[in-house]
Amino acid sequence: MASEESKPILYSYFRSTASWRVRIALEWKGIDYEYRNIDLVSGAQQSEEYLKLNPYGKVPLFITKDGKAIAQSEAIIEYLEEIKPERPMLPKGACHRAQVRSIAQVIACDIHPLQNLSVLKHVAGPDMEKRSEWGNYWTSKGFEGLESMLEQTAGTYCLGDNITMADMFLVPMIFNAQRWKVDMKPFPLITRISNTLMTLPEFKLTHPHRQVDCPDELKETGL
Ligand SMILES: N[C@@H](CCC(=O)N[C@@H](CS)C(=O)NCC(=O)O)C(=O)O
């Protein structure tokens, strides 16, 4: 039974882009939480113990202060928005809110699932080069549509000049694009927005290479 003072828990993996979205949102809202590492490479997401918590076998998983489990980054982020409306992550107005959700969903539902670890393993086995080619192809394809979408909505950030949930989905996707060596020259708007976001503490502090479970050889502190 969770006590009044207990913190929420985030099951995360340093390099998981879906987990990074939630880390940014938690930081943005100033919500303190306990970080619990699920090592995706060793298959901890499929352990009996973890599957009891999240039968879907993926990260992130958020455990609320009163012990309720929530899976899926967007559902977690929208939950955080509802319990703590200060520093909103969704703009005012139904149409703007829908536009933010649609950018987030292009990333979360269309681009990201194709480069999930389980998908990469299925299409390329242990061949890292083949995995990278696959990731590069689908991310580049996805970014073509995303760049055009952002041409219609962007100001300083994905939608106008205020940070929204869409920005929290964008930055982690760029991290994956770098892993797949995507040529970013055709995507000046995506590049400009994500570079601007990466100057902000909420995005820097939550970077994969600053997480406790990041291997020492990758760890960076001066991002
Ligand atoms: N739609 C889910 C995606 C979750 C997801 O795919 N997580 C990845 C890491 S980014 C994962 O746990 N992969 C483990 C695996 O594929 O075995 C969300 O937004 O939370």
PDB file of C-alpha atoms and ligand atoms in Angstrom:
ATOM      1  CA  MET A   1       0.000   0.000   0.000  1.00  0.00           C
ATOM      2  CA  ALA A   2       1.506   3.366  -1.065  1.00  0.00           C
ATOM      3  CA  SER A   3       1.895   5.983   1.661  1.00  0.00           C
ATOM      4  CA  GLU A   4       0.925   9.673   1.390  1.00  0.00           C
ATOM      5  CA  GLU A   5       4.566  10.657   0.936  1.00  0.00           C
ATOM      6  CA  SER A   6       5.466   8.038  -1.643  1.00  0.00           C
ATOM      7  CA  LYS A   7       6.769   9.242  -4.986  1.00  0.00           C
ATOM      8  CA  PRO A   8       5.467   8.098  -8.340  1.00  0.00           C
ATOM      9  CA  ILE A   9       7.707   5.599 -10.129  1.00  0.00           C
ATOM     10  CA  LEU A  10       8.869   5.646 -13.720  1.00  0.00           C
ATOM     11  CA  TYR A  11      10.036   2.393 -15.245  1.00  0.00           C
ATOM     12  CA  SER A  12      12.378   3.564 -17.971  1.00  0.00           C
ATOM     13  CA  TYR A  13      15.387   2.682 -20.068  1.00  0.00           C
ATOM     14  CA  PHE A  14      17.941   5.398 -20.724  1.00  0.00           C
ATOM     15  CA  ARG A  15      17.797   5.073 -24.523  1.00  0.00           C
ATOM     16  CA  SER A  16      14.055   4.531 -24.807  1.00  0.00           C
ATOM     17  CA  THR A  17      12.619   7.486 -26.696  1.00  0.00           C
ATOM     18  CA  ALA A  18       9.104   6.801 -25.394  1.00  0.00           C
ATOM     19  CA  SER A  19      10.480   6.942 -21.828  1.00  0.00           C
ATOM     20  CA  TRP A  20      12.374  10.155 -22.600  1.00  0.00           C
ATOM     21  CA  ARG A  21       9.082  11.851 -23.595  1.00  0.00           C
ATOM     22  CA  VAL A  22       7.727  11.117 -20.122  1.00  0.00           C
ATOM     23  CA  ARG A  23      10.959  12.172 -18.384  1.00  0.00           C
ATOM     24  CA  ILE A  24      10.699  15.568 -20.120  1.00  0.00           C
ATOM     25  CA  ALA A  25       7.043  15.947 -19.090  1.00  0.00           C
ATOM     26  CA  LEU A  26       7.822  15.061 -15.453  1.00  0.00           C
ATOM     27  CA  GLU A  27      10.665  17.576 -15.406  1.00  0.00           C
ATOM     28  CA  TRP A  28       8.472  20.191 -17.108  1.00  0.00           C
ATOM     29  CA  LYS A  29       5.814  19.757 -14.428  1.00  0.00           C
ATOM     30  CA  GLY A  30       8.363  19.627 -11.615  1.00  0.00           C
ATOM     31  CA  ILE A  31       7.162  16.226 -10.437  1.00  0.00           C
ATOM     32  CA  ASP A  32       9.655  14.271  -8.367  1.00  0.00           C
ATOM     33  CA  TYR A  33       9.760  10.552  -9.127  1.00  0.00           C
ATOM     34  CA  GLU A  34      11.706   7.392  -8.570  1.00  0.00           C
ATOM     35  CA  TYR A  35      13.555   6.109 -11.628  1.00  0.00           C
ATOM     36  CA  ARG A  36      13.568   2.339 -12.093  1.00  0.00           C
ATOM     37  CA  ASN A  37      15.670   0.888 -14.852  1.00  0.00           C
ATOM     38  CA  ILE A  38      14.333  -1.803 -17.177  1.00  0.00           C
ATOM     39  CA  ASP A  39      17.257  -3.012 -19.248  1.00  0.00           C
ATOM     40  CA  LEU A  40      15.743  -3.628 -22.673  1.00  0.00           C
ATOM     41  CA  VAL A  41      18.911  -5.182 -24.102  1.00  0.00           C
ATOM     42  CA  SER A  42      18.974  -7.963 -21.522  1.00  0.00           C
ATOM     43  CA  GLY A  43      15.209  -8.470 -21.971  1.00  0.00           C
ATOM     44  CA  ALA A  44      14.101  -7.251 -18.519  1.00  0.00           C
ATOM     45  CA  GLN A  45      10.856  -6.011 -20.135  1.00  0.00           C
ATOM     46  CA  GLN A  46       9.859  -9.660 -20.599  1.00  0.00           C
ATOM     47  CA  SER A  47      10.688 -10.778 -17.069  1.00  0.00           C
ATOM     48  CA  GLU A  48       7.862 -12.372 -15.129  1.00  0.00           C
ATOM     49  CA  GLU A  49       8.123  -9.692 -12.475  1.00  0.00           C
ATOM     50  CA  TYR A  50       7.835  -6.795 -14.972  1.00  0.00           C
ATOM     51  CA  LEU A  51       5.085  -8.441 -17.025  1.00  0.00           C
ATOM     52  CA  LYS A  52       2.986  -8.577 -13.876  1.00  0.00           C
ATOM     53  CA  LEU A  53       3.201  -4.778 -13.754  1.00  0.00           C
ATOM     54  CA  ASN A  54       2.978  -4.173 -17.501  1.00  0.00           C
ATOM     55  CA  PRO A  55       1.675  -7.163 -19.435  1.00  0.00           C
ATOM     56  CA  TYR A  56       2.446  -5.315 -22.673  1.00  0.00           C
ATOM     57  CA  GLY A  57       6.193  -5.661 -21.909  1.00  0.00           C
ATOM     58  CA  LYS A  58       7.412  -2.210 -22.879  1.00  0.00           C
ATOM     59  CA  VAL A  59       8.650   0.972 -21.240  1.00  0.00           C
ATOM     60  CA  PRO A  60       7.683   3.509 -20.094  1.00  0.00           C
ATOM     61  CA  LEU A  61       5.424   2.465 -17.276  1.00  0.00           C
ATOM     62  CA  PHE A  62       4.296   5.015 -14.719  1.00  0.00           C
ATOM     63  CA  ILE A  63       3.104   4.079 -11.243  1.00  0.00           C
ATOM     64  CA  THR A  64       1.063   6.821  -9.649  1.00  0.00           C
ATOM     65  CA  LYS A  65       1.592   7.876  -6.031  1.00  0.00           C
ATOM     66  CA  ASP A  66      -1.317   5.658  -5.035  1.00  0.00           C
ATOM     67  CA  GLY A  67       0.044   2.660  -6.865  1.00  0.00           C
ATOM     68  CA  LYS A  68      -1.924   2.625 -10.146  1.00  0.00           C
ATOM     69  CA  ALA A  69      -0.026   1.560 -13.267  1.00  0.00           C
ATOM     70  CA  ILE A  70      -0.263   3.568 -16.508  1.00  0.00           C
ATOM     71  CA  ALA A  71       1.409   2.418 -19.725  1.00  0.00           C
ATOM     72  CA  GLN A  72       1.822   4.366 -23.005  1.00  0.00           C
ATOM     73  CA  SER A  73       3.754   7.623 -23.025  1.00  0.00           C
ATOM     74  CA  GLU A  74       0.926   9.762 -24.369  1.00  0.00           C
ATOM     75  CA  ALA A  75      -1.550   8.446 -21.780  1.00  0.00           C
ATOM     76  CA  ILE A  76       0.996   9.122 -19.021  1.00  0.00           C
ATOM     77  CA  ILE A  77       1.699  12.647 -20.269  1.00  0.00           C
ATOM     78  CA  GLU A  78      -2.005  13.484 -20.567  1.00  0.00           C
ATOM     79  CA  TYR A  79      -2.508  12.120 -17.031  1.00  0.00           C
ATOM     80  CA  LEU A  80       0.246  14.420 -15.741  1.00  0.00           C
ATOM     81  CA  GLU A  81      -1.407  17.339 -17.534  1.00  0.00           C
ATOM     82  CA  GLU A  82      -4.699  16.568 -15.813  1.00  0.00           C
ATOM     83  CA  ILE A  83      -3.333  16.151 -12.309  1.00  0.00           C
ATOM     84  CA  LYS A  84      -1.050  19.181 -12.584  1.00  0.00           C
ATOM     85  CA  PRO A  85      -2.392  21.771 -15.035  1.00  0.00           C
ATOM     86  CA  GLU A  86       0.303  24.361 -14.187  1.00  0.00           C
ATOM     87  CA  ARG A  87       2.830  24.819 -17.033  1.00  0.00           C
ATOM     88  CA  PRO A  88       0.387  23.355 -19.579  1.00  0.00           C
ATOM     89  CA  MET A  89       1.655  20.974 -22.242  1.00  0.00           C
ATOM     90  CA  LEU A  90      -1.470  21.402 -24.352  1.00  0.00           C
ATOM     91  CA  PRO A  91      -2.446  24.786 -25.808  1.00  0.00           C
ATOM     92  CA  LYS A  92      -5.803  26.524 -25.470  1.00  0.00           C
ATOM     93  CA  GLY A  93      -8.430  25.839 -28.130  1.00  0.00           C
ATOM     94  CA  ALA A  94      -9.739  22.549 -29.477  1.00  0.00           C
ATOM     95  CA  CYS A  95      -8.083  22.899 -32.870  1.00  0.00           C
ATOM     96  CA  HIS A  96      -4.633  23.734 -31.489  1.00  0.00           C
ATOM     97  CA  ARG A  97      -4.892  20.884 -29.006  1.00  0.00           C
ATOM     98  CA  ALA A  98      -5.791  18.493 -31.810  1.00  0.00           C
ATOM     99  CA  GLN A  99      -2.847  19.763 -33.887  1.00  0.00           C
ATOM    100  CA  VAL A 100      -0.450  19.123 -31.009  1.00  0.00           C
ATOM    101  CA  ARG A 101      -1.832  15.621 -30.525  1.00  0.00           C
ATOM    102  CA  SER A 102      -1.583  14.941 -34.225  1.00  0.00           C
ATOM    103  CA  ILE A 103       2.132  15.865 -34.330  1.00  0.00           C
ATOM    104  CA  ALA A 104       2.726  13.721 -31.240  1.00  0.00           C
ATOM    105  CA  GLN A 105       0.855  10.817 -32.809  1.00  0.00           C
ATOM    106  CA  VAL A 106       2.700  10.991 -36.130  1.00  0.00           C
ATOM    107  CA  ILE A 107       5.834  10.443 -34.066  1.00  0.00           C
ATOM    108  CA  ALA A 108       4.459   7.955 -31.536  1.00  0.00           C
ATOM    109  CA  CYS A 109       2.132   5.935 -33.757  1.00  0.00           C
ATOM    110  CA  ASP A 110       3.655   6.170 -37.236  1.00  0.00           C
ATOM    111  CA  ILE A 111       7.414   6.790 -37.035  1.00  0.00           C
ATOM    112  CA  HIS A 112       8.498   5.264 -33.729  1.00  0.00           C
ATOM    113  CA  PRO A 113       6.821   1.808 -33.771  1.00  0.00           C
ATOM    114  CA  LEU A 114       8.748   0.762 -36.886  1.00  0.00           C
ATOM    115  CA  GLN A 115      12.049   1.125 -35.042  1.00  0.00           C
ATOM    116  CA  ASN A 116      11.106  -0.571 -31.827  1.00  0.00           C
ATOM    117  CA  LEU A 117      13.677  -3.051 -30.551  1.00  0.00           C
ATOM    118  CA  SER A 118      11.339  -6.006 -31.085  1.00  0.00           C
ATOM    119  CA  VAL A 119      10.650  -4.896 -34.685  1.00  0.00           C
ATOM    120  CA  LEU A 120      14.376  -4.369 -35.396  1.00  0.00           C
ATOM    121  CA  LYS A 121      15.163  -7.819 -34.042  1.00  0.00           C
ATOM    122  CA  HIS A 122      12.440  -9.341 -36.201  1.00  0.00           C
ATOM    123  CA  VAL A 123      13.507  -7.675 -39.462  1.00  0.00           C
ATOM    124  CA  ALA A 124      17.283  -7.622 -39.010  1.00  0.00           C
ATOM    125  CA  GLY A 125      18.195 -10.073 -36.244  1.00  0.00           C
ATOM    126  CA  PRO A 126      21.541  -9.176 -34.687  1.00  0.00           C
ATOM    127  CA  ASP A 127      22.780  -7.383 -37.862  1.00  0.00           C
ATOM    128  CA  MET A 128      23.361  -3.839 -36.549  1.00  0.00           C
ATOM    129  CA  GLU A 129      23.985  -2.397 -40.004  1.00  0.00           C
ATOM    130  CA  LYS A 130      20.702  -3.751 -41.313  1.00  0.00           C
ATOM    131  CA  ARG A 131      18.895  -2.432 -38.242  1.00  0.00           C
ATOM    132  CA  SER A 132      20.418   0.980 -38.871  1.00  0.00           C
ATOM    133  CA  GLU A 133      19.438   0.982 -42.574  1.00  0.00           C
ATOM    134  CA  TRP A 134      15.863   0.084 -41.629  1.00  0.00           C
ATOM    135  CA  GLY A 135      15.705   2.765 -38.928  1.00  0.00           C
ATOM    136  CA  ASN A 136      17.238   5.321 -41.286  1.00  0.00           C
ATOM    137  CA  TYR A 137      14.754   4.567 -44.075  1.00  0.00           C
ATOM    138  CA  TRP A 138      11.605   4.781 -41.968  1.00  0.00           C
ATOM    139  CA  THR A 139      12.703   7.777 -39.946  1.00  0.00           C
ATOM    140  CA  SER A 140      13.633   9.706 -43.103  1.00  0.00           C
ATOM    141  CA  LYS A 141      10.268   8.813 -44.683  1.00  0.00           C
ATOM    142  CA  GLY A 142       8.427   9.886 -41.531  1.00  0.00           C
ATOM    143  CA  PHE A 143      10.359  13.144 -41.258  1.00  0.00           C
ATOM    144  CA  GLU A 144       9.363  14.105 -44.824  1.00  0.00           C
ATOM    145  CA  GLY A 145       5.713  14.272 -43.743  1.00  0.00           C
ATOM    146  CA  LEU A 146       6.501  15.734 -40.335  1.00  0.00           C
ATOM    147  CA  GLU A 147       8.591  18.592 -41.807  1.00  0.00           C
ATOM    148  CA  SER A 148       5.632  19.575 -44.041  1.00  0.00           C
ATOM    149  CA  MET A 149       3.215  19.397 -41.124  1.00  0.00           C
ATOM    150  CA  LEU A 150       5.438  21.651 -39.058  1.00  0.00           C
ATOM    151  CA  GLU A 151       5.615  24.183 -41.894  1.00  0.00           C
ATOM    152  CA  GLN A 152       1.914  24.780 -41.206  1.00  0.00           C
ATOM    153  CA  THR A 153       2.072  24.957 -37.416  1.00  0.00           C
ATOM    154  CA  ALA A 154       5.536  25.939 -36.153  1.00  0.00           C
ATOM    155  CA  GLY A 155       6.749  29.130 -34.590  1.00  0.00           C
ATOM    156  CA  THR A 156       9.707  28.835 -32.260  1.00  0.00           C
ATOM    157  CA  TYR A 157       8.391  25.378 -31.355  1.00  0.00           C
ATOM    158  CA  CYS A 158       6.179  22.746 -33.007  1.00  0.00           C
ATOM    159  CA  LEU A 159       3.023  24.785 -32.491  1.00  0.00           C
ATOM    160  CA  GLY A 160       3.611  28.506 -32.294  1.00  0.00           C
ATOM    161  CA  ASP A 161       5.858  29.959 -29.640  1.00  0.00           C
ATOM    162  CA  ASN A 162       4.912  27.913 -26.592  1.00  0.00           C
ATOM    163  CA  ILE A 163       6.300  24.528 -25.677  1.00  0.00           C
ATOM    164  CA  THR A 164       3.747  21.744 -25.950  1.00  0.00           C
ATOM    165  CA  MET A 165       3.585  17.992 -25.704  1.00  0.00           C
ATOM    166  CA  ALA A 166       4.502  17.812 -29.418  1.00  0.00           C
ATOM    167  CA  ASP A 167       7.977  19.184 -28.603  1.00  0.00           C
ATOM    168  CA  MET A 168       8.394  16.476 -25.957  1.00  0.00           C
ATOM    169  CA  PHE A 169       7.787  13.860 -28.628  1.00  0.00           C
ATOM    170  CA  LEU A 170       9.999  15.543 -31.227  1.00  0.00           C
ATOM    171  CA  VAL A 171      13.322  15.775 -29.397  1.00  0.00           C
ATOM    172  CA  PRO A 172      13.665  12.066 -28.509  1.00  0.00           C
ATOM    173  CA  MET A 173      12.890  11.161 -32.123  1.00  0.00           C
ATOM    174  CA  ILE A 174      15.886  13.230 -33.262  1.00  0.00           C
ATOM    175  CA  PHE A 175      18.086  11.241 -30.887  1.00  0.00           C
ATOM    176  CA  ASN A 176      17.017   8.045 -32.675  1.00  0.00           C
ATOM    177  CA  ALA A 177      17.492   9.706 -36.069  1.00  0.00           C
ATOM    178  CA  GLN A 178      21.093  10.428 -35.064  1.00  0.00           C
ATOM    179  CA  ARG A 179      21.566   6.782 -34.117  1.00  0.00           C
ATOM    180  CA  TRP A 180      20.347   5.798 -37.594  1.00  0.00           C
ATOM    181  CA  LYS A 181      22.540   8.487 -39.206  1.00  0.00           C
ATOM    182  CA  VAL A 182      19.601  10.188 -40.888  1.00  0.00           C
ATOM    183  CA  ASP A 183      20.675  13.049 -43.165  1.00  0.00           C
ATOM    184  CA  MET A 184      18.972  16.021 -41.495  1.00  0.00           C
ATOM    185  CA  LYS A 185      19.688  18.530 -44.304  1.00  0.00           C
ATOM    186  CA  PRO A 186      16.221  18.061 -45.880  1.00  0.00           C
ATOM    187  CA  PHE A 187      14.612  18.808 -42.492  1.00  0.00           C
ATOM    188  CA  PRO A 188      15.682  22.344 -41.491  1.00  0.00           C
ATOM    189  CA  LEU A 189      12.574  23.060 -39.433  1.00  0.00           C
ATOM    190  CA  ILE A 190      12.766  19.852 -37.391  1.00  0.00           C
ATOM    191  CA  THR A 191      16.470  20.560 -36.842  1.00  0.00           C
ATOM    192  CA  ARG A 192      15.961  24.186 -35.820  1.00  0.00           C
ATOM    193  CA  ILE A 193      13.148  23.403 -33.370  1.00  0.00           C
ATOM    194  CA  SER A 194      14.936  20.487 -31.731  1.00  0.00           C
ATOM    195  CA  ASN A 195      18.208  22.432 -31.430  1.00  0.00           C
ATOM    196  CA  THR A 196      16.322  25.235 -29.675  1.00  0.00           C
ATOM    197  CA  LEU A 197      14.605  22.768 -27.336  1.00  0.00           C
ATOM    198  CA  MET A 198      17.892  21.089 -26.465  1.00  0.00           C
ATOM    199  CA  THR A 199      19.131  24.343 -24.892  1.00  0.00           C
ATOM    200  CA  LEU A 200      16.415  24.049 -22.205  1.00  0.00           C
ATOM    201  CA  PRO A 201      17.047  22.334 -18.859  1.00  0.00           C
ATOM    202  CA  GLU A 202      13.986  20.051 -19.028  1.00  0.00           C
ATOM    203  CA  PHE A 203      15.275  18.538 -22.251  1.00  0.00           C
ATOM    204  CA  LYS A 204      18.972  18.469 -21.291  1.00  0.00           C
ATOM    205  CA  LEU A 205      18.543  16.918 -17.834  1.00  0.00           C
ATOM    206  CA  THR A 206      16.401  14.107 -19.176  1.00  0.00           C
ATOM    207  CA  HIS A 207      18.734  13.224 -22.060  1.00  0.00           C
ATOM    208  CA  PRO A 208      19.502   9.468 -22.313  1.00  0.00           C
ATOM    209  CA  HIS A 209      23.190  10.050 -21.653  1.00  0.00           C
ATOM    210  CA  ARG A 210      22.400  11.668 -18.310  1.00  0.00           C
ATOM    211  CA  GLN A 211      20.362   8.809 -16.858  1.00  0.00           C
ATOM    212  CA  VAL A 212      21.588   6.589 -14.050  1.00  0.00           C
ATOM    213  CA  ASP A 213      21.333   3.479 -16.202  1.00  0.00           C
ATOM    214  CA  CYS A 214      23.391   4.925 -19.054  1.00  0.00           C
ATOM    215  CA  PRO A 215      26.673   3.010 -19.401  1.00  0.00           C
ATOM    216  CA  ASP A 216      29.677   5.024 -18.206  1.00  0.00           C
ATOM    217  CA  GLU A 217      31.299   5.161 -21.643  1.00  0.00           C
ATOM    218  CA  LEU A 218      28.262   7.036 -23.016  1.00  0.00           C
ATOM    219  CA  LYS A 219      27.558   9.183 -19.975  1.00  0.00           C
ATOM    220  CA  GLU A 220      27.754  12.942 -20.465  1.00  0.00           C
ATOM    221  CA  THR A 221      27.200  15.622 -17.914  1.00  0.00           C
ATOM    222  CA  GLY A 222      27.845  18.837 -19.822  1.00  0.00           C
ATOM    223  CA  LEU A 223      24.991  18.584 -22.338  1.00  0.00           C
TER     224      LEU A 223
HETATM  225  N1  LIG B   1       3.558   3.374 -27.800  1.00  0.00           N
HETATM  226  C1  LIG B   1       4.393   3.101 -26.668  1.00  0.00           C
HETATM  227  C2  LIG B   1       5.721   2.611 -27.166  1.00  0.00           C
HETATM  228  C3  LIG B   1       6.519   1.928 -26.110  1.00  0.00           C
HETATM  229  C4  LIG B   1       7.758   1.305 -26.700  1.00  0.00           C
HETATM  230  O1  LIG B   1       7.780   0.901 -27.852  1.00  0.00           O
HETATM  231  N2  LIG B   1       8.826   1.226 -25.878  1.00  0.00           N
HETATM  232  C5  LIG B   1      10.041   0.639 -26.341  1.00  0.00           C
HETATM  233  C6  LIG B   1      11.233   1.498 -25.953  1.00  0.00           C
HETATM  234  S1  LIG B   1      11.164   3.092 -26.698  1.00  0.00           S
HETATM  235  C7  LIG B   1      10.214  -0.720 -25.688  1.00  0.00           C
HETATM  236  O2  LIG B   1       9.920  -0.887 -24.526  1.00  0.00           O
HETATM  237  N3  LIG B   1      10.723  -1.680 -26.447  1.00  0.00           N
HETATM  238  C8  LIG B   1      10.999  -2.984 -25.928  1.00  0.00           C
HETATM  239  C9  LIG B   1      10.834  -4.061 -26.931  1.00  0.00           C
HETATM  240  O3  LIG B   1      10.500  -3.763 -28.086  1.00  0.00           O
HETATM  241  O4  LIG B   1      11.040  -5.204 -26.533  1.00  0.00           O
HETATM  242  C10 LIG B   1       4.559   4.400 -25.837  1.00  0.00           C
HETATM  243  O5  LIG B   1       4.392   5.483 -26.395  1.00  0.00           O
HETATM  244  O6  LIG B   1       4.819   4.309 -24.625  1.00  0.00           O
END
